[in-house]
mmCIF file of N, CA and C in Angstrom:
data_model
loop_
_atom_site.group_PDB
_atom_site.id
_atom_site.type_symbol
_atom_site.label_atom_id
_atom_site.label_comp_id
_atom_site.label_asym_id
_atom_site.label_seq_id
_atom_site.Cartn_x
_atom_site.Cartn_y
_atom_site.Cartn_z
ATOM 1 N N MET A 672 0.833 -1.186 0.000
ATOM 2 C CA MET A 672 0.000 0.000 0.000
ATOM 3 C C MET A 672 0.878 1.250 0.000
ATOM 4 N N LYS A 673 0.489 2.216 -0.778
ATOM 5 C CA LYS A 673 1.112 3.545 -0.729
ATOM 6 C C LYS A 673 0.222 4.406 0.158
ATOM 7 N N ASN A 674 0.822 5.400 0.787
ATOM 8 C CA ASN A 674 0.003 6.241 1.645
ATOM 9 C C ASN A 674 0.483 7.690 1.620
ATOM 10 N N SER A 675 -0.398 8.554 2.092
ATOM 11 C CA SER A 675 -0.080 9.985 2.149
ATOM 12 C C SER A 675 -0.045 10.474 3.596
ATOM 13 N N ILE A 676 0.277 9.586 4.506
ATOM 14 C CA ILE A 676 0.269 9.932 5.928
ATOM 15 C C ILE A 676 1.282 11.029 6.239
ATOM 16 N N ARG A 677 2.496 10.904 5.744
ATOM 17 C CA ARG A 677 3.529 11.912 6.033
ATOM 18 C C ARG A 677 3.064 13.307 5.601
ATOM 19 N N GLU A 678 2.538 13.403 4.386
ATOM 20 C CA GLU A 678 2.104 14.697 3.868
ATOM 21 C C GLU A 678 0.969 15.282 4.711
ATOM 22 N N LYS A 679 -0.019 14.464 5.048
ATOM 23 C CA LYS A 679 -1.153 14.950 5.844
ATOM 24 C C LYS A 679 -0.712 15.309 7.256
ATOM 25 N N ARG A 680 0.177 14.503 7.838
ATOM 26 C CA ARG A 680 0.686 14.762 9.198
ATOM 27 C C ARG A 680 1.423 16.100 9.237
ATOM 28 N N LYS A 681 2.311 16.312 8.261
ATOM 29 C CA LYS A 681 3.079 17.558 8.224
ATOM 30 C C LYS A 681 2.180 18.759 7.970
ATOM 31 N N ALA A 682 1.162 18.594 7.123
ATOM 32 C CA ALA A 682 0.244 19.694 6.838
ATOM 33 C C ALA A 682 -0.502 20.129 8.106
ATOM 34 N N LEU A 683 -0.716 19.184 9.020
ATOM 35 C CA LEU A 683 -1.385 19.490 10.286
ATOM 36 C C LEU A 683 -0.404 19.931 11.368
ATOM 37 N N GLY A 684 0.889 19.894 11.051
ATOM 38 C CA GLY A 684 1.902 20.299 12.021
ATOM 39 C C GLY A 684 2.105 19.302 13.144
ATOM 40 N N LEU A 685 1.848 18.032 12.867
ATOM 41 C CA LEU A 685 2.014 16.985 13.877
ATOM 42 C C LEU A 685 3.358 16.285 13.712
ATOM 43 N N SER A 686 3.971 15.943 14.820
ATOM 44 C CA SER A 686 5.174 15.114 14.780
ATOM 45 C C SER A 686 4.738 13.651 14.695
ATOM 46 N N GLN A 687 5.679 12.788 14.330
ATOM 47 C CA GLN A 687 5.382 11.358 14.346
ATOM 48 C C GLN A 687 4.996 10.926 15.754
ATOM 49 N N GLU A 688 5.663 11.471 16.757
ATOM 50 C CA GLU A 688 5.387 11.132 18.155
ATOM 51 C C GLU A 688 3.957 11.502 18.534
ATOM 52 N N GLU A 689 3.511 12.687 18.146
ATOM 53 C CA GLU A 689 2.157 13.127 18.483
ATOM 54 C C GLU A 689 1.112 12.279 17.771
ATOM 55 N N LEU A 690 1.326 11.988 16.492
ATOM 56 C CA LEU A 690 0.385 11.145 15.761
ATOM 57 C C LEU A 690 0.340 9.756 16.389
ATOM 58 N N ALA A 691 1.490 9.230 16.740
ATOM 59 C CA ALA A 691 1.544 7.913 17.379
ATOM 60 C C ALA A 691 0.768 7.915 18.693
ATOM 61 N N ARG A 692 0.937 8.961 19.493
ATOM 62 C CA ARG A 692 0.235 9.050 20.778
ATOM 63 C C ARG A 692 -1.277 9.074 20.550
ATOM 64 N N ARG A 693 -1.725 9.835 19.576
ATOM 65 C CA ARG A 693 -3.154 9.925 19.284
ATOM 66 C C ARG A 693 -3.737 8.603 18.807
ATOM 67 N N CYS A 694 -2.895 7.778 18.188
ATOM 68 C CA CYS A 694 -3.368 6.506 17.634
ATOM 69 C C CYS A 694 -3.059 5.307 18.522
ATOM 70 N N GLY A 695 -2.334 5.534 19.609
ATOM 71 C CA GLY A 695 -2.037 4.436 20.530
ATOM 72 C C GLY A 695 -0.975 3.473 20.041
ATOM 73 N N VAL A 696 -0.012 3.990 19.266
ATOM 74 C CA VAL A 696 1.102 3.169 18.778
ATOM 75 C C VAL A 696 2.414 3.881 19.066
ATOM 76 N N THR A 697 3.518 3.276 18.700
ATOM 77 C CA THR A 697 4.824 3.906 18.908
ATOM 78 C C THR A 697 5.185 4.789 17.718
ATOM 79 N N ARG A 698 6.114 5.696 17.942
ATOM 80 C CA ARG A 698 6.622 6.541 16.855
ATOM 81 C C ARG A 698 7.232 5.678 15.768
ATOM 82 N N GLN A 699 7.884 4.587 16.163
ATOM 83 C CA GLN A 699 8.511 3.693 15.186
ATOM 84 C C GLN A 699 7.477 3.074 14.256
ATOM 85 N N THR A 700 6.281 2.796 14.776
ATOM 86 C CA THR A 700 5.217 2.253 13.941
ATOM 87 C C THR A 700 4.789 3.275 12.900
ATOM 88 N N VAL A 701 4.599 4.515 13.315
ATOM 89 C CA VAL A 701 4.222 5.571 12.373
ATOM 90 C C VAL A 701 5.317 5.722 11.314
ATOM 91 N N ASN A 702 6.574 5.706 11.737
ATOM 92 C CA ASN A 702 7.691 5.821 10.799
ATOM 93 C C ASN A 702 7.671 4.681 9.790
ATOM 94 N N ALA A 703 7.453 3.461 10.250
ATOM 95 C CA ALA A 703 7.437 2.298 9.355
ATOM 96 C C ALA A 703 6.289 2.391 8.356
ATOM 97 N N ILE A 704 5.131 2.867 8.799
ATOM 98 C CA ILE A 704 3.993 3.021 7.891
ATOM 99 C C ILE A 704 4.300 4.092 6.850
ATOM 100 N N GLU A 705 4.815 5.232 7.284
ATOM 101 C CA GLU A 705 5.138 6.318 6.352
ATOM 102 C C GLU A 705 6.156 5.895 5.305
ATOM 103 N N ASN A 706 7.054 4.994 5.670
ATOM 104 C CA ASN A 706 8.105 4.544 4.755
ATOM 105 C C ASN A 706 7.760 3.249 4.034
ATOM 106 N N ASP A 707 6.468 2.894 4.033
ATOM 107 C CA ASP A 707 5.975 1.702 3.327
ATOM 108 C C ASP A 707 6.672 0.412 3.749
ATOM 109 N N LYS A 708 7.051 0.343 5.019
ATOM 110 C CA LYS A 708 7.689 -0.863 5.542
ATOM 111 C C LYS A 708 6.686 -1.712 6.325
ATOM 112 N N TYR A 709 5.496 -1.140 6.592
ATOM 113 C CA TYR A 709 4.500 -1.833 7.398
ATOM 114 C C TYR A 709 3.117 -1.376 6.965
ATOM 115 N N ASP A 710 2.224 -2.332 6.720
ATOM 116 C CA ASP A 710 0.830 -2.018 6.424
ATOM 117 C C ASP A 710 0.053 -2.145 7.729
ATOM 118 N N PRO A 711 -0.613 -1.077 8.149
ATOM 119 C CA PRO A 711 -1.318 -1.112 9.425
ATOM 120 C C PRO A 711 -2.542 -2.014 9.371
ATOM 121 N N THR A 712 -2.992 -2.424 10.559
ATOM 122 C CA THR A 712 -4.242 -3.161 10.640
ATOM 123 C C THR A 712 -5.370 -2.224 10.233
ATOM 124 N N LEU A 713 -6.515 -2.783 9.943
ATOM 125 C CA LEU A 713 -7.662 -1.960 9.563
ATOM 126 C C LEU A 713 -8.050 -1.025 10.711
ATOM 127 N N ALA A 714 -7.991 -1.532 11.936
ATOM 128 C CA ALA A 714 -8.326 -0.691 13.097
ATOM 129 C C ALA A 714 -7.377 0.499 13.197
ATOM 130 N N LEU A 715 -6.087 0.268 13.007
ATOM 131 C CA LEU A 715 -5.112 1.356 13.069
ATOM 132 C C LEU A 715 -5.300 2.311 11.898
ATOM 133 N N ALA A 716 -5.625 1.796 10.733
ATOM 134 C CA ALA A 716 -5.868 2.658 9.574
ATOM 135 C C ALA A 716 -7.018 3.620 9.866
ATOM 136 N N PHE A 717 -8.059 3.134 10.518
ATOM 137 C CA PHE A 717 -9.183 4.012 10.876
ATOM 138 C C PHE A 717 -8.769 5.047 11.915
ATOM 139 N N ARG A 718 -7.941 4.661 12.881
ATOM 140 C CA ARG A 718 -7.466 5.624 13.882
ATOM 141 C C ARG A 718 -6.584 6.690 13.240
ATOM 142 N N LEU A 719 -5.716 6.276 12.312
ATOM 143 C CA LEU A 719 -4.873 7.232 11.593
ATOM 144 C C LEU A 719 -5.734 8.205 10.792
ATOM 145 N N ALA A 720 -6.725 7.677 10.092
ATOM 146 C CA ALA A 720 -7.603 8.530 9.285
ATOM 147 C C ALA A 720 -8.327 9.541 10.170
ATOM 148 N N GLU A 721 -8.830 9.099 11.295
ATOM 149 C CA GLU A 721 -9.526 10.012 12.200
ATOM 150 C C GLU A 721 -8.581 11.088 12.730
ATOM 151 N N ALA A 722 -7.394 10.688 13.142
ATOM 152 C CA ALA A 722 -6.420 11.637 13.694
ATOM 153 C C ALA A 722 -5.975 12.656 12.656
ATOM 154 N N LEU A 723 -6.001 12.267 11.387
ATOM 155 C CA LEU A 723 -5.547 13.146 10.313
ATOM 156 C C LEU A 723 -6.702 13.832 9.578
ATOM 157 N N GLY A 724 -7.925 13.634 10.071
ATOM 158 C CA GLY A 724 -9.075 14.280 9.452
ATOM 159 C C GLY A 724 -9.322 13.813 8.032
ATOM 160 N N SER A 725 -9.155 12.521 7.820
ATOM 161 C CA SER A 725 -9.273 11.968 6.479
ATOM 162 C C SER A 725 -10.111 10.696 6.542
ATOM 163 N N THR A 726 -10.173 10.026 5.418
ATOM 164 C CA THR A 726 -10.780 8.696 5.357
ATOM 165 C C THR A 726 -9.660 7.698 5.094
ATOM 166 N N VAL A 727 -9.944 6.435 5.316
ATOM 167 C CA VAL A 727 -8.944 5.403 5.020
ATOM 168 C C VAL A 727 -8.618 5.431 3.525
ATOM 169 N N ASP A 728 -9.650 5.563 2.697
ATOM 170 C CA ASP A 728 -9.420 5.631 1.244
ATOM 171 C C ASP A 728 -8.603 6.860 0.855
ATOM 172 N N GLY A 729 -8.718 7.923 1.651
ATOM 173 C CA GLY A 729 -7.950 9.122 1.376
ATOM 174 C C GLY A 729 -6.491 9.008 1.776
ATOM 175 N N LEU A 730 -6.183 8.060 2.651
ATOM 176 C CA LEU A 730 -4.795 7.873 3.116
ATOM 177 C C LEU A 730 -4.048 6.788 2.363
ATOM 178 N N PHE A 731 -4.762 5.731 1.964
ATOM 179 C CA PHE A 731 -4.103 4.558 1.404
ATOM 180 C C PHE A 731 -4.630 4.234 0.018
ATOM 181 N N VAL A 732 -3.729 3.882 -0.885
ATOM 182 C CA VAL A 732 -4.109 3.386 -2.213
ATOM 183 C C VAL A 732 -3.231 2.179 -2.518
ATOM 184 N N PRO A 733 -3.783 1.185 -3.208
ATOM 185 C CA PRO A 733 -2.960 0.032 -3.590
ATOM 186 C C PRO A 733 -1.821 0.474 -4.503
ATOM 187 N N LYS A 734 -0.692 -0.193 -4.406
ATOM 188 C CA LYS A 734 0.483 0.176 -5.227
ATOM 189 C C LYS A 734 0.193 0.093 -6.709
ATOM 190 N N GLU A 735 -0.689 -0.810 -7.116
ATOM 191 C CA GLU A 735 -0.986 -0.961 -8.541
ATOM 192 C C GLU A 735 -1.650 0.294 -9.101
ATOM 193 N N VAL A 736 -2.380 1.018 -8.291
ATOM 194 C CA VAL A 736 -3.102 2.209 -8.737
ATOM 195 C C VAL A 736 -2.162 3.385 -8.905
ATOM 196 N N CYS A 737 -1.085 3.420 -8.142
ATOM 197 C CA CYS A 737 -0.171 4.575 -8.147
ATOM 198 C C CYS A 737 0.599 4.687 -9.417
#
């Protein structure tokens, strides 16, 4: 999956640490997701979308579509 988490996070002025705290994960998890090293669970994807004021579809797209 490709994602736009880094761009949306920075646009909101959030650090990886703050986004991680809001979503109940570690900063390392947010870093791994932003760098396409880890695909989050569906539950975490929904928490990320809520924290970033987006939808899951707005954050993630399959690599084939990109």
